[in-house]
Coordinates of C-alpha atoms in Angstrom, one line a residue:
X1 CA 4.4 18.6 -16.4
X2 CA 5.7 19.8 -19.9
X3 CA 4.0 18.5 -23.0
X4 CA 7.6 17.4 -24.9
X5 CA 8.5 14.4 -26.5
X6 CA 10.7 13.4 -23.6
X7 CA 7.4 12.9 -21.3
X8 CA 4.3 12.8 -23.5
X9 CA 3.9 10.4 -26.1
X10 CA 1.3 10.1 -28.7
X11 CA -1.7 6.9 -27.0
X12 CA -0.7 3.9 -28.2
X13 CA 3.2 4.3 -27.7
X14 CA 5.2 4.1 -25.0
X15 CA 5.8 7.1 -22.7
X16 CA 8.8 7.8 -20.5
X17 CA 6.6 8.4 -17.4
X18 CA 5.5 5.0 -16.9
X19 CA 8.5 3.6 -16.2
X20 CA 10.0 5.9 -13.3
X21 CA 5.9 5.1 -11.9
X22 CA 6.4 1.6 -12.0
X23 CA 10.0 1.6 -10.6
X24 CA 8.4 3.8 -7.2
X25 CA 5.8 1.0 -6.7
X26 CA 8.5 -1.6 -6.8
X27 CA 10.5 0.7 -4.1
X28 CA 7.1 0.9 -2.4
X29 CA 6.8 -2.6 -2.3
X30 CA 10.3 -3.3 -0.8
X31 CA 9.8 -0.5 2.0
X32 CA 6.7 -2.9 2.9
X33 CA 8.7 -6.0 3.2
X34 CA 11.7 -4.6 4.9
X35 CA 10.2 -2.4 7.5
X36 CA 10.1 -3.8 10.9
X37 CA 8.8 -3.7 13.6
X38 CA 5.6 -4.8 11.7
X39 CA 3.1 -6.8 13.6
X40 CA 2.3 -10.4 12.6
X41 CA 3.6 -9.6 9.0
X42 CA 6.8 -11.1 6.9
X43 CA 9.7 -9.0 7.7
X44 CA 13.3 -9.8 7.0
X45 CA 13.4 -10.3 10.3
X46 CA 11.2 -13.2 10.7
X47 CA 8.0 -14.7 8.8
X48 CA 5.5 -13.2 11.6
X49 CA 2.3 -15.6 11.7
X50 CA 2.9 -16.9 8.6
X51 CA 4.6 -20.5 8.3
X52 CA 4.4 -20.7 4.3
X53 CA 6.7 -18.0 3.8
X54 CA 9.6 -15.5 4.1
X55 CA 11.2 -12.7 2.6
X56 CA 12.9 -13.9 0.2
X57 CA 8.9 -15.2 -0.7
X58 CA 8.3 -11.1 -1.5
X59 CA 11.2 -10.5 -3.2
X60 CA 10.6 -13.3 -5.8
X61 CA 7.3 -12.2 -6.2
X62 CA 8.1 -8.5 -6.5
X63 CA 11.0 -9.7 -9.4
X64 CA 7.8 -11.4 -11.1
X65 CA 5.8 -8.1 -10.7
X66 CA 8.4 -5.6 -11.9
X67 CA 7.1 -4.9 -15.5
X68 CA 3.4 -5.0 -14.3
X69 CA 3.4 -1.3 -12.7
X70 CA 4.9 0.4 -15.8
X71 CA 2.4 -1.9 -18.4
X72 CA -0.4 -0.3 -15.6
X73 CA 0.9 3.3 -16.2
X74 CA 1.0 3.1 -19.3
X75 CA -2.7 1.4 -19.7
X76 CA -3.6 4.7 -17.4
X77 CA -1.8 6.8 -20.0
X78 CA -3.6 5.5 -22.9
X79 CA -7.1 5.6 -21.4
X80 CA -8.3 1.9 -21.5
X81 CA -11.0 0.1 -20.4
X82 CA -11.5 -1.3 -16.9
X83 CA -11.4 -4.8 -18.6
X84 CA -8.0 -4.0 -19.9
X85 CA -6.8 -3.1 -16.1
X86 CA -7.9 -5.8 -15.0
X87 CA -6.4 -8.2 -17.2
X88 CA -3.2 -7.2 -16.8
X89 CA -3.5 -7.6 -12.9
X90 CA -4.6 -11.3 -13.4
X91 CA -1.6 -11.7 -15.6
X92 CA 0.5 -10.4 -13.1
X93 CA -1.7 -12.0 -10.1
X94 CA -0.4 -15.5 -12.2
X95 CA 3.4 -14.2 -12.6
X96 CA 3.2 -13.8 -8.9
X97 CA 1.8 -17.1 -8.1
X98 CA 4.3 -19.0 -10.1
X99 CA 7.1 -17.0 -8.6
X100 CA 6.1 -17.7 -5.1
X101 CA 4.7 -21.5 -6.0
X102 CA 1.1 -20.6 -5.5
X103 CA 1.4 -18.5 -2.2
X104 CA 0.0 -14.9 -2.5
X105 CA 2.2 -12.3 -1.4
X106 CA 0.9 -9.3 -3.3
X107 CA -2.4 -9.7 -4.9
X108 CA -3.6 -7.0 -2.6
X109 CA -0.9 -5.0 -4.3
X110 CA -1.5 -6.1 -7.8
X111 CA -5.1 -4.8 -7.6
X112 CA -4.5 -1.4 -5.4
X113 CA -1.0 -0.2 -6.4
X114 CA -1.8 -1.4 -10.1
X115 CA -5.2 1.0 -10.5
X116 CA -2.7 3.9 -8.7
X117 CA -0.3 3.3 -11.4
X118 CA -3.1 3.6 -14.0
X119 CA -4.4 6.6 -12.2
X120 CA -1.1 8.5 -12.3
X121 CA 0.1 7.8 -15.8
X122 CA -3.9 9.1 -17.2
X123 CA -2.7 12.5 -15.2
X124 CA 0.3 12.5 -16.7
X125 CA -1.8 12.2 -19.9
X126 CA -3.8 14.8 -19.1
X127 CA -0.7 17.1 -17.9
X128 CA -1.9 17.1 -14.3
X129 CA -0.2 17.3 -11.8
X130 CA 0.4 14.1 -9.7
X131 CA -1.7 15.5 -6.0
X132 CA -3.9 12.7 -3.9
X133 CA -6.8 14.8 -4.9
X134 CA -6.1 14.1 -8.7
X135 CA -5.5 10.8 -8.0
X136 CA -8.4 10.2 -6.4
X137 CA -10.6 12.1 -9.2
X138 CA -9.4 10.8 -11.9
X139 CA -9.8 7.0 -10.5
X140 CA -13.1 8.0 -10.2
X141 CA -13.8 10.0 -13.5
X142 CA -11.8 7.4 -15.8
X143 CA -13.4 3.8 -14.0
X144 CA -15.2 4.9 -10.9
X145 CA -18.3 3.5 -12.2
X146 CA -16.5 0.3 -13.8
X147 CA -14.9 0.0 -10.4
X148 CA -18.5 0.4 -8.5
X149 CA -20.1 -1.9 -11.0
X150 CA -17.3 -4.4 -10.1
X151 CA -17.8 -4.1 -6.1
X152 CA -21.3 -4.2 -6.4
X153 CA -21.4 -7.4 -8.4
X154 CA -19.0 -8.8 -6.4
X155 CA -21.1 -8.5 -3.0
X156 CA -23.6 -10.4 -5.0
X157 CA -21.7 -13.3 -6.1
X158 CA -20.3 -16.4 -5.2
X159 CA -16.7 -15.4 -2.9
X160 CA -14.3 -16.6 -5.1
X161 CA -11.5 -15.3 -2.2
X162 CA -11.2 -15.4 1.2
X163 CA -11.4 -11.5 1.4
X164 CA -14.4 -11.7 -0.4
X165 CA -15.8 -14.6 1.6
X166 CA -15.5 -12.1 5.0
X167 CA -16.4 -8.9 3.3
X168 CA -19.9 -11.0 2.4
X169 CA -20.4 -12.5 5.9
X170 CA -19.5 -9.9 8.0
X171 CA -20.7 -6.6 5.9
X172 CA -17.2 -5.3 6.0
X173 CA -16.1 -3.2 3.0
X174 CA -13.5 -5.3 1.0
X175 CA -10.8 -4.2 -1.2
X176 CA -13.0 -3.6 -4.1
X177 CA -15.4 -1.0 -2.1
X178 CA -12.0 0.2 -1.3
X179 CA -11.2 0.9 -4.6
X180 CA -14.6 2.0 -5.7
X181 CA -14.2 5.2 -2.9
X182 CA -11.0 5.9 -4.1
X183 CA -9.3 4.6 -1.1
X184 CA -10.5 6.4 2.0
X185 CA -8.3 4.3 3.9
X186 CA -5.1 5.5 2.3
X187 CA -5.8 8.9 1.8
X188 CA -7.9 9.9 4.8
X189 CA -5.9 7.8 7.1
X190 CA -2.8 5.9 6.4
X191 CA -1.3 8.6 3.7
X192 CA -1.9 11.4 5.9
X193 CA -0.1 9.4 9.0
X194 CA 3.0 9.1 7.0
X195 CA 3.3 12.5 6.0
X196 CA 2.7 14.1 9.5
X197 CA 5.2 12.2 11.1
X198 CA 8.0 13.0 7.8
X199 CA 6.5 16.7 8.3
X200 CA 8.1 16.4 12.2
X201 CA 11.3 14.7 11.4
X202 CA 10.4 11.2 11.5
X203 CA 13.2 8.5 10.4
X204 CA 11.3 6.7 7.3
X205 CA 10.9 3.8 9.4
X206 CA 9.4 5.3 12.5
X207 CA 6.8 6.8 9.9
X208 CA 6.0 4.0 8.4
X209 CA 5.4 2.3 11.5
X210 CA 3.5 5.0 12.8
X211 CA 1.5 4.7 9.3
X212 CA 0.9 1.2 9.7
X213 CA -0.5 1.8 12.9
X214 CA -2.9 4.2 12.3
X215 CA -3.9 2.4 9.9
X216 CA -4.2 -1.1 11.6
X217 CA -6.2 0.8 14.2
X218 CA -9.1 1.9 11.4
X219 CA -9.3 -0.8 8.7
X220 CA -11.8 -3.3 8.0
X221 CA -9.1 -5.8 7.6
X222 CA -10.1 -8.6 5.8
X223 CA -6.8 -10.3 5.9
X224 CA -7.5 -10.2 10.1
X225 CA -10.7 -11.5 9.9
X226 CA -9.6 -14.8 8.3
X227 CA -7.8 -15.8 10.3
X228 CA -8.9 -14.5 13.6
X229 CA -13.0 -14.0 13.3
X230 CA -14.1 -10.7 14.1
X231 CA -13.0 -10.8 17.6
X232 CA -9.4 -11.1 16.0
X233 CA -9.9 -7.7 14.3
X234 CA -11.0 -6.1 17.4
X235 CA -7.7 -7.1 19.0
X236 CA -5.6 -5.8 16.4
X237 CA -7.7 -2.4 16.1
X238 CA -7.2 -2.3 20.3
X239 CA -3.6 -2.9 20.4
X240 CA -2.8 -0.8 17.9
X241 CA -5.1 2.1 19.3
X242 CA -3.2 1.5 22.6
X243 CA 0.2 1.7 20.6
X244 CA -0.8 5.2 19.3
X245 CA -2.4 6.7 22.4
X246 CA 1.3 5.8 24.2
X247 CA 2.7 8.2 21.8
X248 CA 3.5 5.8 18.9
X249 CA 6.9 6.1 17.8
X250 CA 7.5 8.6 19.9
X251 CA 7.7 6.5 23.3
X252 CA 11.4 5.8 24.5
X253 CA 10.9 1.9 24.1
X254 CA 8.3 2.4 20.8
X255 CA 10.8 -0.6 19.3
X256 CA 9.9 -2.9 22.2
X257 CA 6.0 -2.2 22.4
X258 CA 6.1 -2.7 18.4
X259 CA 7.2 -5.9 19.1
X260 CA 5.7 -7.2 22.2
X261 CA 2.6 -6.0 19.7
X262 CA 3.8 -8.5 16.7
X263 CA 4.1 -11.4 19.3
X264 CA 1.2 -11.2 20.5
X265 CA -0.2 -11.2 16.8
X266 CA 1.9 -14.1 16.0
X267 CA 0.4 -16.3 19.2
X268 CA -3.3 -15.2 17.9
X269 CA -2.1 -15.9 14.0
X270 CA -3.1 -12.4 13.2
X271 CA -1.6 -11.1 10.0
X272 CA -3.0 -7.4 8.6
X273 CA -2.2 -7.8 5.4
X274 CA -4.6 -5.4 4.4
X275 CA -3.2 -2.5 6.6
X276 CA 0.4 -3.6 4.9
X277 CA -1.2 -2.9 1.3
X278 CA -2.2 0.2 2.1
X279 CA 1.3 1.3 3.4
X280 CA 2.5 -0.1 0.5
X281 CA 0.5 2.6 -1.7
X282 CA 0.8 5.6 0.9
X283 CA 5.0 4.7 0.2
X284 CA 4.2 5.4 -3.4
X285 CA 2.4 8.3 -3.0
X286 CA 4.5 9.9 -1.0
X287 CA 7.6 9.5 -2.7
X288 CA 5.9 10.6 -6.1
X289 CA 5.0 13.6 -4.0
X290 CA 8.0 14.1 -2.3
X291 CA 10.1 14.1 -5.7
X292 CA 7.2 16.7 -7.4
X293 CA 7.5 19.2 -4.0
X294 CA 11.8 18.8 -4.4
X295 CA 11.8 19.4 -7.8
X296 CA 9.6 22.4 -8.0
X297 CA 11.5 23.9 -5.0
X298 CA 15.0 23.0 -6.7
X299 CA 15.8 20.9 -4.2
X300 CA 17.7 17.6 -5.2
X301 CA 16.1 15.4 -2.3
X302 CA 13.4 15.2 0.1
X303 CA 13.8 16.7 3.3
X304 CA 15.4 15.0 6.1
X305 CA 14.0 13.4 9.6
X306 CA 16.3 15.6 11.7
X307 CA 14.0 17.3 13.6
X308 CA 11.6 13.7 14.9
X309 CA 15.4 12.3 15.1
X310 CA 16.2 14.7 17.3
X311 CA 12.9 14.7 19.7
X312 CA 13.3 10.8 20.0
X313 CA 17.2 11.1 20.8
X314 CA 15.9 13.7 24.0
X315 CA 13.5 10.7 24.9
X316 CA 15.8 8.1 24.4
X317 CA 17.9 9.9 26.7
X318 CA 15.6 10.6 29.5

């Protein structure tokens, strides 16, 4: 990126960067909600295992989030503290919970897309260019070891969530060891899903779903765990497993074994809200990427899904 006054502003001030960032996570965010097939997750469709809420739950929460993203990019952009970070997200976390009347839709979200907002607008400080690897180094280099400090402490201390709670019982690394790897998860699995299925043609939505599986299938979903004990998370690591070694999105009825999936979630109350936060960030970063790759090849959009849309057409056909 160019050093002009347009894009780089002096610390302190605002910069025009932070809000196209926080604008993507809100589209991120959205694609989350309104992709279905999704198993035992909210959907437009229906509330999945949940029974305290429904889309229209995200989208007043998302409404309450929309500034928070930019206000991240731009605390990413200016360099501060950890402390800072993660003041805004409670703020936020509360914004959310009054919008929703105490149900938490996004705090996943608030704490994973939030430090990726932080994490793009210090590159864009630092006129890097916006790449997974950067991402990942500068999360490190900037609060990696405010961030490990964090996860370590928290294994230590009294749960004060439900993740935390499983994470502790079970040895399972939460969120916050998440965060302190840079997000294996997203960018050894679930980012890497998306974009090879985009890279053959896939429809947005079969990606995603494709994405969500692969992740589902890997995760140490704490979300899962909850609700369903350990033997829960095996179940939703199995099925989806099975899901991808039929071909994923690529089997002729990949719609009906989605769903015959998400019901069988919804009987066990299985929710992977976990794998659906991670989706939510590999959205991001793929459409930050996406944009960066069109505009330094001139072209004004990202490349279509033709080629998967035409490979499912010849097995839709069969």
């Amino acid at each position: 990126m160019d050093r002009t006054p347009e894009n780089h502003a002096t610390p302190g001030t605002p910069y025009a960067g932070a809000q196209p960032l926080g604008r993507a996570a809100v589209r991120a965010l959205y694609a989350e909600i309104a992709l279905e097939p999704k198993p035992g997750l909210v959907s437009f469709r229906d509330c999945g295992s949940h029974l305290d809420m429904d889309g229209t739950t995200f989208l007043r929460s998302l409404f309450a989030l929309r500034g928070y993203f930019p206000r991240m990019a731009q605390a990413g952009y200016d360099r501060h503290s950890f402390g800072v970070l993660e003041s805004l997200g409670k703020n936020a976390e509360a914004r959310m919970l009054a919008a929703t009347r105490g149900i938490n839709t996004h705090r996943g979200a608030v704490f994973g897309l939030g430090l990726l907002c932080a994490s793009a607008g210090q590159l864009q400080a630092q006129d890097l260019p916006l790449t997974p690897l950067h991402l990942r180094a500068v999360l490190l280099s900037t609060w990696g070891e405010a961030l490990a400090a964090r996860a370590k402490a928290t294994r230590l201390a009294t749960p004060t969530s439900n993740g935390q709670r499983v994470a502790q019982r079970f040895g399972m690394r939460s969120a916050g060891d998440e965060a302190a790897q840079a997000f294996p998860t997203l960018f050894d699995i679930t980012l890497p899903a998306l974009q090879a299925a985009l890279a053959g043609g896939a429809t947005d939505r079969a990606a995603r779903v494709q994405a969500l599986f692969a992740t589902m299938a890997e995760l140490d979903d704490t979300n899962v765990v909850h609700r369903g004990g350990i033997a829960g998370l095996r179940f939703v690591q199995s099925a989806a497993r099975d899901f991808l070694t039929a071909g994923g999105v690529l089997q002729t009825d990949w719609r009906l074994h989605a769903r015959a999936v998400h019901t069988a979630f919804v009987q066990r109350r299985l929710s992977p809200g976990g794998a659906a936060d991670v989706l939510a960030s590999a959205c991001w970063v793929d459409e930050l990427t996406r944009r960066k790759r069109a505009a330094s090849s001139g072209v004004s959009s990202p490349p279509s899904g033709a080629c998967w849309r035409a490979r499912e057409s010849i097995v839709l056909a069969t």
